[in-house]
PDB file as gemmi writes it, atoms N, CA and C in Angstrom:
CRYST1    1.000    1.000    1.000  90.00  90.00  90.00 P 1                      
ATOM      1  N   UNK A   1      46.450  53.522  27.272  1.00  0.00           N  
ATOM      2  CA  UNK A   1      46.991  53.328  28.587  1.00  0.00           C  
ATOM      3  C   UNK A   1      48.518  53.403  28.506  1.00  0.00           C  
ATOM      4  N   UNK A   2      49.224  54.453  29.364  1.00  0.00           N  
ATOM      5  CA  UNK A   2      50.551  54.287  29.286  1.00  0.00           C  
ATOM      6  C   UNK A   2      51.386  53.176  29.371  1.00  0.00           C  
ATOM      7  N   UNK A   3      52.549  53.159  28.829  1.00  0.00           N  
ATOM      8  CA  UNK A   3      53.316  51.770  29.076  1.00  0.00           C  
ATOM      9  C   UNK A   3      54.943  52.143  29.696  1.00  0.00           C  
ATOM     10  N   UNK A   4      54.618  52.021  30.989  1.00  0.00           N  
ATOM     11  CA  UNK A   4      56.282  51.839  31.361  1.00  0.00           C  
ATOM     12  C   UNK A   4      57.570  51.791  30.790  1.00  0.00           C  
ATOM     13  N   UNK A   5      57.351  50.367  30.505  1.00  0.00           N  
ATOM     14  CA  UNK A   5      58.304  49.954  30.015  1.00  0.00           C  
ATOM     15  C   UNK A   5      58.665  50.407  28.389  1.00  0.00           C  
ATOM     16  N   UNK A   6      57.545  51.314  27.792  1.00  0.00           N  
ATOM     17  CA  UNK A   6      57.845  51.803  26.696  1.00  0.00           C  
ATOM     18  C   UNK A   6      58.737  53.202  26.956  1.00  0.00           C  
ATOM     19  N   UNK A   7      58.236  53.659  28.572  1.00  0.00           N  
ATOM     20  CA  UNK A   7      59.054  55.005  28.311  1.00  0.00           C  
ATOM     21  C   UNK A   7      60.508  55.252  29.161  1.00  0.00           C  
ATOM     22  N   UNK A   8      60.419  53.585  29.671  1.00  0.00           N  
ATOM     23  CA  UNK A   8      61.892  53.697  30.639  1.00  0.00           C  
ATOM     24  C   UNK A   8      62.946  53.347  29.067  1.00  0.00           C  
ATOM     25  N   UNK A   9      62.543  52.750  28.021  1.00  0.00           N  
ATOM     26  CA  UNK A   9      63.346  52.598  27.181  1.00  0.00           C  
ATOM     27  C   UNK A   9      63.447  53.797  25.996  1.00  0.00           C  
ATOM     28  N   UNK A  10      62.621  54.557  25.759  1.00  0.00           N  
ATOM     29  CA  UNK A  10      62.507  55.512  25.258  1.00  0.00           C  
ATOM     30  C   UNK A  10      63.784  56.501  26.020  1.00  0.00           C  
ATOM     31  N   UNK A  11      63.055  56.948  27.180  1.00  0.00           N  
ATOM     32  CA  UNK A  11      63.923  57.601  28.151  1.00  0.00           C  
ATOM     33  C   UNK A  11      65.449  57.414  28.007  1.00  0.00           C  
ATOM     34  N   UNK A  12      65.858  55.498  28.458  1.00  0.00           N  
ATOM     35  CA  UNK A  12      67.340  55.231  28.232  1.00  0.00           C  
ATOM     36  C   UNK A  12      67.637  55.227  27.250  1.00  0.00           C  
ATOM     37  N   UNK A  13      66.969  55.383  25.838  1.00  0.00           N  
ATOM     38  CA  UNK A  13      68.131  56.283  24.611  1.00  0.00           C  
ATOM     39  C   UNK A  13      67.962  57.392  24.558  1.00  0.00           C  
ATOM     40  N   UNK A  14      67.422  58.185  25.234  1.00  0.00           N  
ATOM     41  CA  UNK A  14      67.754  59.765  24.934  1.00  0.00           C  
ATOM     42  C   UNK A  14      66.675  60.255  24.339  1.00  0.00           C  
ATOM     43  N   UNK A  15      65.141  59.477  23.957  1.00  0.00           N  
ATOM     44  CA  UNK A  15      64.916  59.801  22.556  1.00  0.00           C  
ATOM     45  C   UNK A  15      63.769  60.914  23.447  1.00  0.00           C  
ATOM     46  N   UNK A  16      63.250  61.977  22.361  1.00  0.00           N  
ATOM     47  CA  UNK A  16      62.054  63.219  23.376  1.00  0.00           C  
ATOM     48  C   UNK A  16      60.984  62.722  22.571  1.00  0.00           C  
ATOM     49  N   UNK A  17      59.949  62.195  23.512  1.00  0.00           N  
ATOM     50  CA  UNK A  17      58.651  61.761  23.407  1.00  0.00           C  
ATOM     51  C   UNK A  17      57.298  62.493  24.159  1.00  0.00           C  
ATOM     52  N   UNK A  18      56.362  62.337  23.345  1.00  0.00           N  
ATOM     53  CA  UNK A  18      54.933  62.671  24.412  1.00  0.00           C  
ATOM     54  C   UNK A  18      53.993  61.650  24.021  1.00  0.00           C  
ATOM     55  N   UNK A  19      52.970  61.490  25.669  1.00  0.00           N  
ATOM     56  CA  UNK A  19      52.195  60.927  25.330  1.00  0.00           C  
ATOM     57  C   UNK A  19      51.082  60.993  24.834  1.00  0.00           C  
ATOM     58  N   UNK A  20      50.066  60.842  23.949  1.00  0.00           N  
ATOM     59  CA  UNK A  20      49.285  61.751  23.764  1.00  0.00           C  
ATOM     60  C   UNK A  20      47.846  60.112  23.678  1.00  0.00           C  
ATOM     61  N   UNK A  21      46.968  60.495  24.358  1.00  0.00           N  
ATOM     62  CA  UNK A  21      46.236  59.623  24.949  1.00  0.00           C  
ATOM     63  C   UNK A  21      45.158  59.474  23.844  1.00  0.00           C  
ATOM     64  N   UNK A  22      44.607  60.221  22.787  1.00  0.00           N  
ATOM     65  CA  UNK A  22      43.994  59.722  21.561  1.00  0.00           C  
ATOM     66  C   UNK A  22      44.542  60.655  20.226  1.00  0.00           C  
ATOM     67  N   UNK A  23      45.083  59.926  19.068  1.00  0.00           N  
ATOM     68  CA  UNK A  23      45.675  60.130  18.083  1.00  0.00           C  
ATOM     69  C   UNK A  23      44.490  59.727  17.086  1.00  0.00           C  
ATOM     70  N   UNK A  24      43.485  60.981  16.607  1.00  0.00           N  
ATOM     71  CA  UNK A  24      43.003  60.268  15.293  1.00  0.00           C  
ATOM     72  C   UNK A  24      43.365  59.732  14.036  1.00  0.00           C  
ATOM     73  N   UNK A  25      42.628  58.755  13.754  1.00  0.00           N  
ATOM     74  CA  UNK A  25      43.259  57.752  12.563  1.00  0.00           C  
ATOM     75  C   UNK A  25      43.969  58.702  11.454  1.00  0.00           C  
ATOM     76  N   UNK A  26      42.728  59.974  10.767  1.00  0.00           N  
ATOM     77  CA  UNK A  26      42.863  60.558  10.096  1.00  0.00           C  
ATOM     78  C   UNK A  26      44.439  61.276  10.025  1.00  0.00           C  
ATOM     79  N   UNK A  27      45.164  61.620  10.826  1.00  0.00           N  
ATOM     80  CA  UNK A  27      46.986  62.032  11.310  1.00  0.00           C  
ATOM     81  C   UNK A  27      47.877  60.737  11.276  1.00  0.00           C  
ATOM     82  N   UNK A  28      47.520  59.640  11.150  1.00  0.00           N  
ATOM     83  CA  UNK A  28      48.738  59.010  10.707  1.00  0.00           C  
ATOM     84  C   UNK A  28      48.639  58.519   9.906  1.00  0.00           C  
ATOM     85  N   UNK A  29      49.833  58.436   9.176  1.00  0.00           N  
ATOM     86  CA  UNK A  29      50.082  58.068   7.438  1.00  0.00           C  
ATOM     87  C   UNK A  29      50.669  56.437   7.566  1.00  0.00           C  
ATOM     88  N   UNK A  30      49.541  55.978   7.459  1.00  0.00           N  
ATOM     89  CA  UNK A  30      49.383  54.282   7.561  1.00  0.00           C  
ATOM     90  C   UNK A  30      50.546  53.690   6.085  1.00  0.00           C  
ATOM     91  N   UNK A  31      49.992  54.007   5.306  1.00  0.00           N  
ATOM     92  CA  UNK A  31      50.870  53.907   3.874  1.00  0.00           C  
ATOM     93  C   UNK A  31      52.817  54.116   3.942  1.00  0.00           C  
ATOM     94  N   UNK A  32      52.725  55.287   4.556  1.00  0.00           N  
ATOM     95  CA  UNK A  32      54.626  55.193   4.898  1.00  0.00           C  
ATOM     96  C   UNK A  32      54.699  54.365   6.243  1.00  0.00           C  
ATOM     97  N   UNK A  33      54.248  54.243   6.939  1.00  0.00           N  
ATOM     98  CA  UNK A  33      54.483  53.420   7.934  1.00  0.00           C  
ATOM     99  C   UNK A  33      54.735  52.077   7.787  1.00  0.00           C  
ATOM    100  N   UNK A  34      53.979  51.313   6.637  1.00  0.00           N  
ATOM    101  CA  UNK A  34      54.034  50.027   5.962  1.00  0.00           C  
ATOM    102  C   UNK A  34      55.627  49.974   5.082  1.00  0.00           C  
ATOM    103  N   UNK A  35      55.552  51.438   4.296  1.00  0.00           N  
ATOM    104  CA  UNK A  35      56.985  51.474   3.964  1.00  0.00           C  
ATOM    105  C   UNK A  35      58.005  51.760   4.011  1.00  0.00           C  
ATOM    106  N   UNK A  36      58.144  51.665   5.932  1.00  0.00           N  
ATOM    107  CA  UNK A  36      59.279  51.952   6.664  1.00  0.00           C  
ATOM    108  C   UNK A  36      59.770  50.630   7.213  1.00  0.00           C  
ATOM    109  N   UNK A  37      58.779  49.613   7.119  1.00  0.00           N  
ATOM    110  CA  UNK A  37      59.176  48.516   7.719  1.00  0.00           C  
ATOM    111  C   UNK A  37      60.846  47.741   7.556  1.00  0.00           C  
ATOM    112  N   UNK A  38      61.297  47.338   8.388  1.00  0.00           N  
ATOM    113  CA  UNK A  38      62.402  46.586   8.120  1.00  0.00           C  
ATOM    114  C   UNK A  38      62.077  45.329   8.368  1.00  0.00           C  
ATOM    115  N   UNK A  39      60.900  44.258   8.270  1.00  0.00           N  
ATOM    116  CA  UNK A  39      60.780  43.015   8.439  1.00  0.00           C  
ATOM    117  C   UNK A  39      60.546  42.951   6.701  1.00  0.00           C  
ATOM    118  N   UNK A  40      60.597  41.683   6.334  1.00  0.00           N  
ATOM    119  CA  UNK A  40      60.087  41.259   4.758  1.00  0.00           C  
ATOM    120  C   UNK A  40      58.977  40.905   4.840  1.00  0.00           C  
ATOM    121  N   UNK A  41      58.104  40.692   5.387  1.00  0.00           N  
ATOM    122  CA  UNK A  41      56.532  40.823   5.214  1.00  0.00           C  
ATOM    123  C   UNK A  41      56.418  41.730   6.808  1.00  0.00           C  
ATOM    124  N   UNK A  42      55.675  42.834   6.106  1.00  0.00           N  
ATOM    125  CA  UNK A  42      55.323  44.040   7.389  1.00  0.00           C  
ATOM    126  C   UNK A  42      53.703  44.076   8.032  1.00  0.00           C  
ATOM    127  N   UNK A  43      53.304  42.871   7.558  1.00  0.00           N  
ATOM    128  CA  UNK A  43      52.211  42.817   8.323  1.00  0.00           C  
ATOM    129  C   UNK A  43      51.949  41.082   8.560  1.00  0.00           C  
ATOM    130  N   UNK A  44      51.894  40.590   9.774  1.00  0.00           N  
ATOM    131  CA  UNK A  44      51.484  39.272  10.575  1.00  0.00           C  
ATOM    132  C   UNK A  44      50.720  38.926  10.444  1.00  0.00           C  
ATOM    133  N   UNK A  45      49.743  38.639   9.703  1.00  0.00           N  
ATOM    134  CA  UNK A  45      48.468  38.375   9.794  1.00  0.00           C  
ATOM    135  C   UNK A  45      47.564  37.404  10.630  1.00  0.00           C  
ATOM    136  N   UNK A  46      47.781  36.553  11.267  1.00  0.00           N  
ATOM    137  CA  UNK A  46      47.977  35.838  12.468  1.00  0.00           C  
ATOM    138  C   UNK A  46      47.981  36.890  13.612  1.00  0.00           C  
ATOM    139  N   UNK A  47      48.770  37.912  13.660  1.00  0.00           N  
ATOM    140  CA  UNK A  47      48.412  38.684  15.116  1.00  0.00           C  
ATOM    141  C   UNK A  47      47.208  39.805  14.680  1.00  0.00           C  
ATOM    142  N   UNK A  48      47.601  39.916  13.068  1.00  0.00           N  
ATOM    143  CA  UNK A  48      46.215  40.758  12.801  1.00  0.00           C  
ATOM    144  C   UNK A  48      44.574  40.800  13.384  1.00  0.00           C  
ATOM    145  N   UNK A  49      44.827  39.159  12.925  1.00  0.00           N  
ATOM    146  CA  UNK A  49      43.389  38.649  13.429  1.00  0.00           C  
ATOM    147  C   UNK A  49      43.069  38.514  14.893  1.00  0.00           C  
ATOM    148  N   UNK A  50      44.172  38.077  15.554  1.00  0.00           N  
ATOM    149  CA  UNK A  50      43.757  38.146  17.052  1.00  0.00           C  
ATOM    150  C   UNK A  50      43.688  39.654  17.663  1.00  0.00           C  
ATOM    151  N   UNK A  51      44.318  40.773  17.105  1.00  0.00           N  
ATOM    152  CA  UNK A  51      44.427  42.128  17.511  1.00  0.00           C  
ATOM    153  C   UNK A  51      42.622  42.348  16.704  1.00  0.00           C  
ATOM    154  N   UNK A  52      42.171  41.921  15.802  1.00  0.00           N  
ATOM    155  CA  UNK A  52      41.145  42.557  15.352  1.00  0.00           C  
ATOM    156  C   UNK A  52      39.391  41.415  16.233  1.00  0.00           C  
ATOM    157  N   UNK A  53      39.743  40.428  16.916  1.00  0.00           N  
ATOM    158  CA  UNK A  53      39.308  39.518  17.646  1.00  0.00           C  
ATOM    159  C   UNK A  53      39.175  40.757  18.540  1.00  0.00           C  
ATOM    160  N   UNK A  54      40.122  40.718  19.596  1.00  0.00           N  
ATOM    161  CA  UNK A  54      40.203  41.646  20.578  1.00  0.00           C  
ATOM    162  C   UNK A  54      39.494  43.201  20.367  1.00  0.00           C  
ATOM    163  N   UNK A  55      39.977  44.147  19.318  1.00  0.00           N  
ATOM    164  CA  UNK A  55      39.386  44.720  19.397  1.00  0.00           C  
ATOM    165  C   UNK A  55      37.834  44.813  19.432  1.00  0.00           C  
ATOM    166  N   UNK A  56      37.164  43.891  18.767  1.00  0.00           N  
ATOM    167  CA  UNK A  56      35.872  43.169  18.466  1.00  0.00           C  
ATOM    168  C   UNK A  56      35.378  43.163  19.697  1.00  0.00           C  
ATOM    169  N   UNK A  57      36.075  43.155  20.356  1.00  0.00           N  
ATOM    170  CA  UNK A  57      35.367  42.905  22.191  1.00  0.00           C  
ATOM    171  C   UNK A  57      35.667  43.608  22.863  1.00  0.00           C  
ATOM    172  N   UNK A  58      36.268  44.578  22.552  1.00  0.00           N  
ATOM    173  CA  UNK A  58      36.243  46.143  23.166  1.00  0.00           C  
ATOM    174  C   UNK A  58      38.035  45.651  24.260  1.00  0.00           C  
ATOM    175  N   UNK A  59      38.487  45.426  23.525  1.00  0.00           N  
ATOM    176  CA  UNK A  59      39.742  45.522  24.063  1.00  0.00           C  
ATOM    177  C   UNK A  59      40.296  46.410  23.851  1.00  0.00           C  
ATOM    178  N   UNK A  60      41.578  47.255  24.285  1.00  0.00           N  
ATOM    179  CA  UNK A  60      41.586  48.772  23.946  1.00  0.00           C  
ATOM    180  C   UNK A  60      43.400  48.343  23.908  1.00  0.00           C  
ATOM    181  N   UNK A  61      43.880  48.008  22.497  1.00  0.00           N  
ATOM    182  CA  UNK A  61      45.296  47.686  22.342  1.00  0.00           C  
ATOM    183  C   UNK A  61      46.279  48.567  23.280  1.00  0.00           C  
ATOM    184  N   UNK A  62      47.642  48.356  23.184  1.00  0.00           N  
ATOM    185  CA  UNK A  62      48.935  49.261  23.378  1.00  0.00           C  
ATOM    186  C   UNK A  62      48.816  50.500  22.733  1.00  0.00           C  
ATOM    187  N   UNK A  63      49.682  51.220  22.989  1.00  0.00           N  
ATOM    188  CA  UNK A  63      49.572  52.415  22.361  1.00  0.00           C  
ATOM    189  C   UNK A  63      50.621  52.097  21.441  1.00  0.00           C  
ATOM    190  N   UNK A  64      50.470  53.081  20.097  1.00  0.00           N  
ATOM    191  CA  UNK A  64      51.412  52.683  18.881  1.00  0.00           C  
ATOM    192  C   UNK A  64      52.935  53.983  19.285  1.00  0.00           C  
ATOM    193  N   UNK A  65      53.614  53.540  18.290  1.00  0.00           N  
ATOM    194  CA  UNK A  65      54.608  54.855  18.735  1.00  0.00           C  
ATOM    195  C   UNK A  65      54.901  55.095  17.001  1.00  0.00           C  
ATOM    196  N   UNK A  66      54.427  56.928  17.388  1.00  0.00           N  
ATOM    197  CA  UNK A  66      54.643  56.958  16.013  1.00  0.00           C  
ATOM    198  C   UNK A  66      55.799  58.432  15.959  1.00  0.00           C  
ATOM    199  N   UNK A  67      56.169  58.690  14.798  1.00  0.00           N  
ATOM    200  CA  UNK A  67      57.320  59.550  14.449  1.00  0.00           C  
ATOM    201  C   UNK A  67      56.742  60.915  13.597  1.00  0.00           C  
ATOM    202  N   UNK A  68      56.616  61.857  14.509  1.00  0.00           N  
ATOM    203  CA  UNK A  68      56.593  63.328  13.665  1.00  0.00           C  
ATOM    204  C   UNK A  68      57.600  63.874  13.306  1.00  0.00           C  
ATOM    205  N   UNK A  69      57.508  64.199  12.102  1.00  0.00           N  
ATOM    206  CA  UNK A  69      58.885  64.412  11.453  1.00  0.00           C  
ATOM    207  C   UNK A  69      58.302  66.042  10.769  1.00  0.00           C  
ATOM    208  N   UNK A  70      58.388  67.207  11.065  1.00  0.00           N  
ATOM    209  CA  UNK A  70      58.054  68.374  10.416  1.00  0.00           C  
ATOM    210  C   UNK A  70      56.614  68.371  11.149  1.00  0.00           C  
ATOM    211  N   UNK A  71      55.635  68.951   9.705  1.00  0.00           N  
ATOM    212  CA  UNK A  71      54.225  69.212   9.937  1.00  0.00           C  
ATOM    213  C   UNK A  71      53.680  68.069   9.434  1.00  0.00           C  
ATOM    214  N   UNK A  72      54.462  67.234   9.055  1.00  0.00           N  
ATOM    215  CA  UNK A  72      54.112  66.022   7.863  1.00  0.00           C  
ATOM    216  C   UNK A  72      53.173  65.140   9.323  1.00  0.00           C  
ATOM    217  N   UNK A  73      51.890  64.318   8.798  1.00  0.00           N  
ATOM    218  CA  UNK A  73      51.120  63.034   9.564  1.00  0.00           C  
ATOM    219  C   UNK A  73      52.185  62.408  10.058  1.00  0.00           C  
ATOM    220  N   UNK A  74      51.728  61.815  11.230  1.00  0.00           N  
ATOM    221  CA  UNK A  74      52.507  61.169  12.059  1.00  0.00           C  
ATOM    222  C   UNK A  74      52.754  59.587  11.227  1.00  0.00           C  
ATOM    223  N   UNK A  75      53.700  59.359  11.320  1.00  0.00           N  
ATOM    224  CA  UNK A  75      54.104  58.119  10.478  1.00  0.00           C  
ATOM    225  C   UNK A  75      54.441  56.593  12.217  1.00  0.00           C  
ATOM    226  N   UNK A  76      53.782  55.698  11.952  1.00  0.00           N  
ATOM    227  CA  UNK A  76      53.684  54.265  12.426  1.00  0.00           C  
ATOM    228  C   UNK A  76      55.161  53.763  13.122  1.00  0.00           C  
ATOM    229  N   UNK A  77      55.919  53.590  14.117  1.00  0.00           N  
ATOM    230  CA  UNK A  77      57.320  53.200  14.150  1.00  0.00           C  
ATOM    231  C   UNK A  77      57.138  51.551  14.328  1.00  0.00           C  
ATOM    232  N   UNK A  78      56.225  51.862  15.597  1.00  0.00           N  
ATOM    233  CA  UNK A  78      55.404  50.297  16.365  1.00  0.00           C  
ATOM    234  C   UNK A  78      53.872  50.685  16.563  1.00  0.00           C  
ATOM    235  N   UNK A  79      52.885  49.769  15.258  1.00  0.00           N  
ATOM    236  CA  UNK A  79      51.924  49.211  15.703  1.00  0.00           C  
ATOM    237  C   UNK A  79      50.712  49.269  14.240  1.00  0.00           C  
ATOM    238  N   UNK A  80      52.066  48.454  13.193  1.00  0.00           N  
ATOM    239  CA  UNK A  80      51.134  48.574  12.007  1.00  0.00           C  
ATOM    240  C   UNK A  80      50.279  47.362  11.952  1.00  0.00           C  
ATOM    241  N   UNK A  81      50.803  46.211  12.975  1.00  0.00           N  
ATOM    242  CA  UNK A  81      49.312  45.533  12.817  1.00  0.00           C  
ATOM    243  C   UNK A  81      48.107  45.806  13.826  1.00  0.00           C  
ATOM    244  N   UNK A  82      48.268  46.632  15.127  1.00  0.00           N  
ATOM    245  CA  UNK A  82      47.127  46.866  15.333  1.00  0.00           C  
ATOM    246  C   UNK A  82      46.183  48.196  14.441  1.00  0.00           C  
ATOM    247  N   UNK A  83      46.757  48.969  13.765  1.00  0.00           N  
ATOM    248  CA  UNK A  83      46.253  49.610  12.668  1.00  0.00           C  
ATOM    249  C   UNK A  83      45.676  48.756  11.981  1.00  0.00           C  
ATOM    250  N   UNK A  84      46.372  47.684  11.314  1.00  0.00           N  
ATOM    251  CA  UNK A  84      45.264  46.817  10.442  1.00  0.00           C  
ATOM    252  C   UNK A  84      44.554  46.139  10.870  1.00  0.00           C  
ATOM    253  N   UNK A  85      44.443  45.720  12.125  1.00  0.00           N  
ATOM    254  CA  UNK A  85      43.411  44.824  13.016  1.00  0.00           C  
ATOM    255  C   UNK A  85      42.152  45.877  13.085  1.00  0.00           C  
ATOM    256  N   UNK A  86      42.485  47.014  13.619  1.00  0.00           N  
ATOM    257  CA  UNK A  86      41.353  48.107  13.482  1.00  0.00           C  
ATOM    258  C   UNK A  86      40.414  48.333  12.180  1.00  0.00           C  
ATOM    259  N   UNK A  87      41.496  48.571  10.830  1.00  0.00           N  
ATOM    260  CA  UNK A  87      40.707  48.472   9.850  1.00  0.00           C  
ATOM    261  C   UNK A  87      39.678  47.239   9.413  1.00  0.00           C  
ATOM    262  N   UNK A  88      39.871  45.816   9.650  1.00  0.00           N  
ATOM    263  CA  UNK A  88      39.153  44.900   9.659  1.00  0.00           C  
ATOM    264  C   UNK A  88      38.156  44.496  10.394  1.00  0.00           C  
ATOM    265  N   UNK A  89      37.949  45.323  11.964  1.00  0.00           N  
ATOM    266  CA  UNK A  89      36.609  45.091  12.373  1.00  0.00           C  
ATOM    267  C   UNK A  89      35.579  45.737  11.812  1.00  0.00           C  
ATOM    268  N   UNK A  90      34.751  45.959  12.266  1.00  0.00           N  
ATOM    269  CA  UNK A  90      33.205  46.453  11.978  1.00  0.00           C  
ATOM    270  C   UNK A  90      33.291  47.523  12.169  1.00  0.00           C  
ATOM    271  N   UNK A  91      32.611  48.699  11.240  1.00  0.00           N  
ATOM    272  CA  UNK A  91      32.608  50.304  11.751  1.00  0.00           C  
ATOM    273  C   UNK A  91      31.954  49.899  13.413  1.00  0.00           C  
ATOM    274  N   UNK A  92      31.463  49.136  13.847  1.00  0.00           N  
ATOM    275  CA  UNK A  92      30.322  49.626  14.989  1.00  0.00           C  
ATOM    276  C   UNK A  92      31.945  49.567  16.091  1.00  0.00           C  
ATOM    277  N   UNK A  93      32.505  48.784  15.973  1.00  0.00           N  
ATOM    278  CA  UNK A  93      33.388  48.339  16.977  1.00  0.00           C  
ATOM    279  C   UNK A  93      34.990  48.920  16.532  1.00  0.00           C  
ATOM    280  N   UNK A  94      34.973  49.547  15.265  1.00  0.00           N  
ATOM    281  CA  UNK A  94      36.314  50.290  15.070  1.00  0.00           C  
ATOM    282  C   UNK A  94      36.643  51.519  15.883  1.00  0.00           C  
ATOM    283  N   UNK A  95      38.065  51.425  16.148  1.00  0.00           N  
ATOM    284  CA  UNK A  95      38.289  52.794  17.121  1.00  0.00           C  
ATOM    285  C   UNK A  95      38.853  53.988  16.148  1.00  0.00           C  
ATOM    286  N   UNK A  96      38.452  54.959  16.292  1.00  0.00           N  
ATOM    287  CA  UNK A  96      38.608  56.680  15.639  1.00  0.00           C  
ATOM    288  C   UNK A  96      39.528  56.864  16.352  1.00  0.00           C  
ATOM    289  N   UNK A  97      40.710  56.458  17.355  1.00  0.00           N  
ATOM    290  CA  UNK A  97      41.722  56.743  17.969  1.00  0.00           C  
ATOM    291  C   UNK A  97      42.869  55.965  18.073  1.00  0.00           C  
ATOM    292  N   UNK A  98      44.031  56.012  18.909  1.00  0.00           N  
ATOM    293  CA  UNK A  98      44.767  55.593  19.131  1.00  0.00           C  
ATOM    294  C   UNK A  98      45.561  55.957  20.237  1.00  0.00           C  
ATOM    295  N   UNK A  99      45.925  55.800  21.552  1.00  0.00           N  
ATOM    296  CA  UNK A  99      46.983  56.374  22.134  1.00  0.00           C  
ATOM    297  C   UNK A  99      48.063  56.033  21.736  1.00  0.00           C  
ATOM    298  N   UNK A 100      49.242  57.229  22.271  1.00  0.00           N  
ATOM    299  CA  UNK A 100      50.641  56.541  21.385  1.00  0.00           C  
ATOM    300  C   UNK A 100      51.544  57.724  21.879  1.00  0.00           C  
ATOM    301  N   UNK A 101      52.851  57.316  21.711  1.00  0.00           N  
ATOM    302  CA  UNK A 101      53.958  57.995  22.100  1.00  0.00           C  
ATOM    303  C   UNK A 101      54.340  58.451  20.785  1.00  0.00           C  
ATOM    304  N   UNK A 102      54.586  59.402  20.843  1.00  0.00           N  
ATOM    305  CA  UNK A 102      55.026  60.074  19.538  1.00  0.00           C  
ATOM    306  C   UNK A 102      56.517  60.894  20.179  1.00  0.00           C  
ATOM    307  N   UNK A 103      57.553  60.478  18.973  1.00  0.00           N  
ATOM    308  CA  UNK A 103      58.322  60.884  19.065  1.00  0.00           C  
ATOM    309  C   UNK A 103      58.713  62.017  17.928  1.00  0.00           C  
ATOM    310  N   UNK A 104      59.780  62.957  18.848  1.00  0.00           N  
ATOM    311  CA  UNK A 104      59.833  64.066  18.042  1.00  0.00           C  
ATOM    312  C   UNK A 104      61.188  64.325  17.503  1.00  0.00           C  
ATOM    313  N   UNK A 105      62.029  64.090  15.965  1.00  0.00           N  
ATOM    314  CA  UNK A 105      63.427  63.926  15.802  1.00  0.00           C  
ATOM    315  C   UNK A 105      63.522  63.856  14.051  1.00  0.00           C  
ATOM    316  N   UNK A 106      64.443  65.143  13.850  1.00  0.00           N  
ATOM    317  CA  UNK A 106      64.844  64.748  12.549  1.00  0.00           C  
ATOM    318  C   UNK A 106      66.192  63.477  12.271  1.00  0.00           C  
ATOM    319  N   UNK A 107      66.432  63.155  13.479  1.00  0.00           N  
ATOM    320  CA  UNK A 107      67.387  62.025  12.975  1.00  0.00           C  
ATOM    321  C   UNK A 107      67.187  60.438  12.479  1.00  0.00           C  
ATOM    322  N   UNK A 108      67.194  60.444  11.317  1.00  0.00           N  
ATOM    323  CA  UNK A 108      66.894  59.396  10.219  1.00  0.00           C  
ATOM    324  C   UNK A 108      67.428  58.392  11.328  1.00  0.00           C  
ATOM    325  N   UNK A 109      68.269  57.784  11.251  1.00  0.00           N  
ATOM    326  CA  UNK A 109      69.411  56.985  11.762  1.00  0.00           C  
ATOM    327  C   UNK A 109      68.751  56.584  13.019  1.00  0.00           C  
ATOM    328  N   UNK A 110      67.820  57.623  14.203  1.00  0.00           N  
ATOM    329  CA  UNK A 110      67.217  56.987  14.829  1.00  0.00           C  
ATOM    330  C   UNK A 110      65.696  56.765  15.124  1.00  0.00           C  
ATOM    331  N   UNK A 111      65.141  57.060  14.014  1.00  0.00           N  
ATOM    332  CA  UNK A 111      63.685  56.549  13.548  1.00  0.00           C  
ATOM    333  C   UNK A 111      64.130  55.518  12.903  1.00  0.00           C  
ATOM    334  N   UNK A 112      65.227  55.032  12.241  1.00  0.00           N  
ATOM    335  CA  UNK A 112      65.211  53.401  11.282  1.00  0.00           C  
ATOM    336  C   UNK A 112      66.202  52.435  12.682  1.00  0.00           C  
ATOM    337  N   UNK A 113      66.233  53.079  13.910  1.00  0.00           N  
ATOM    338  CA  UNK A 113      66.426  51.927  14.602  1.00  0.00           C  
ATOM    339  C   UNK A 113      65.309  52.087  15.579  1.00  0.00           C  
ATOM    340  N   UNK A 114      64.399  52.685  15.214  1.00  0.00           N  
ATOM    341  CA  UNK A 114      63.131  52.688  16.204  1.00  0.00           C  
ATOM    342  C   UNK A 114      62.490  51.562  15.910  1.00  0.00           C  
TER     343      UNK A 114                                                      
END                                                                             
């Protein structure tokens, strides 16, 4: 589901985005996304569990925003714990998708303030 307020701020830095309404798991590179983080522990585990609660009940998260950089898998900017909330439910109730804004930019400088 689109998010407003994700693309009036997107928009007011300049940055060129699309939305793309299901992103299979298999295209984003979960692994660099973990090691792009700028927090010291890059995963919450506390929101893990309530994001993987929710999904459990057919809640259908935010969309993640992720960064294509070349031909390279789309790499994670915002939403490596609902990625891991996904991996921890049940195949019956895991989602094969993701919506998400993907942004498109070789500038380093503003994928590490994304």
């Amino acid at each position: 589901m689109r998010q407003p307020n994700y693309e009036q701020a997107l928009q007011k830095c300049g940055i060129e985005w699309d939305y793309v309404e299901a992103v299979p798991l298999e295209r984003i590179n979960v692994t660099r996304g973990m090691q792009m983080q700028a927090r010291l522990q890059p995963i919450d585990h506390d929101l893990v569990d309530k994001y993987a609660e929710m999904i459990a009940e057919g809640f259908v998260p935010p969309p993640l925003l992720l960064w294509k950089h070349g031909k390279s898998l789309l790499v994670p900017l915002d939403g490596n714990q609902r990625l891991a909330a996904n991996a921890q439910v049940t195949k019956k109730n895991r989602l094969d998708s993701f919506a998400a804004y993907v942004v498109t930019t070789d500038d380093q400088m503003l994928v590490d303030r994304l």
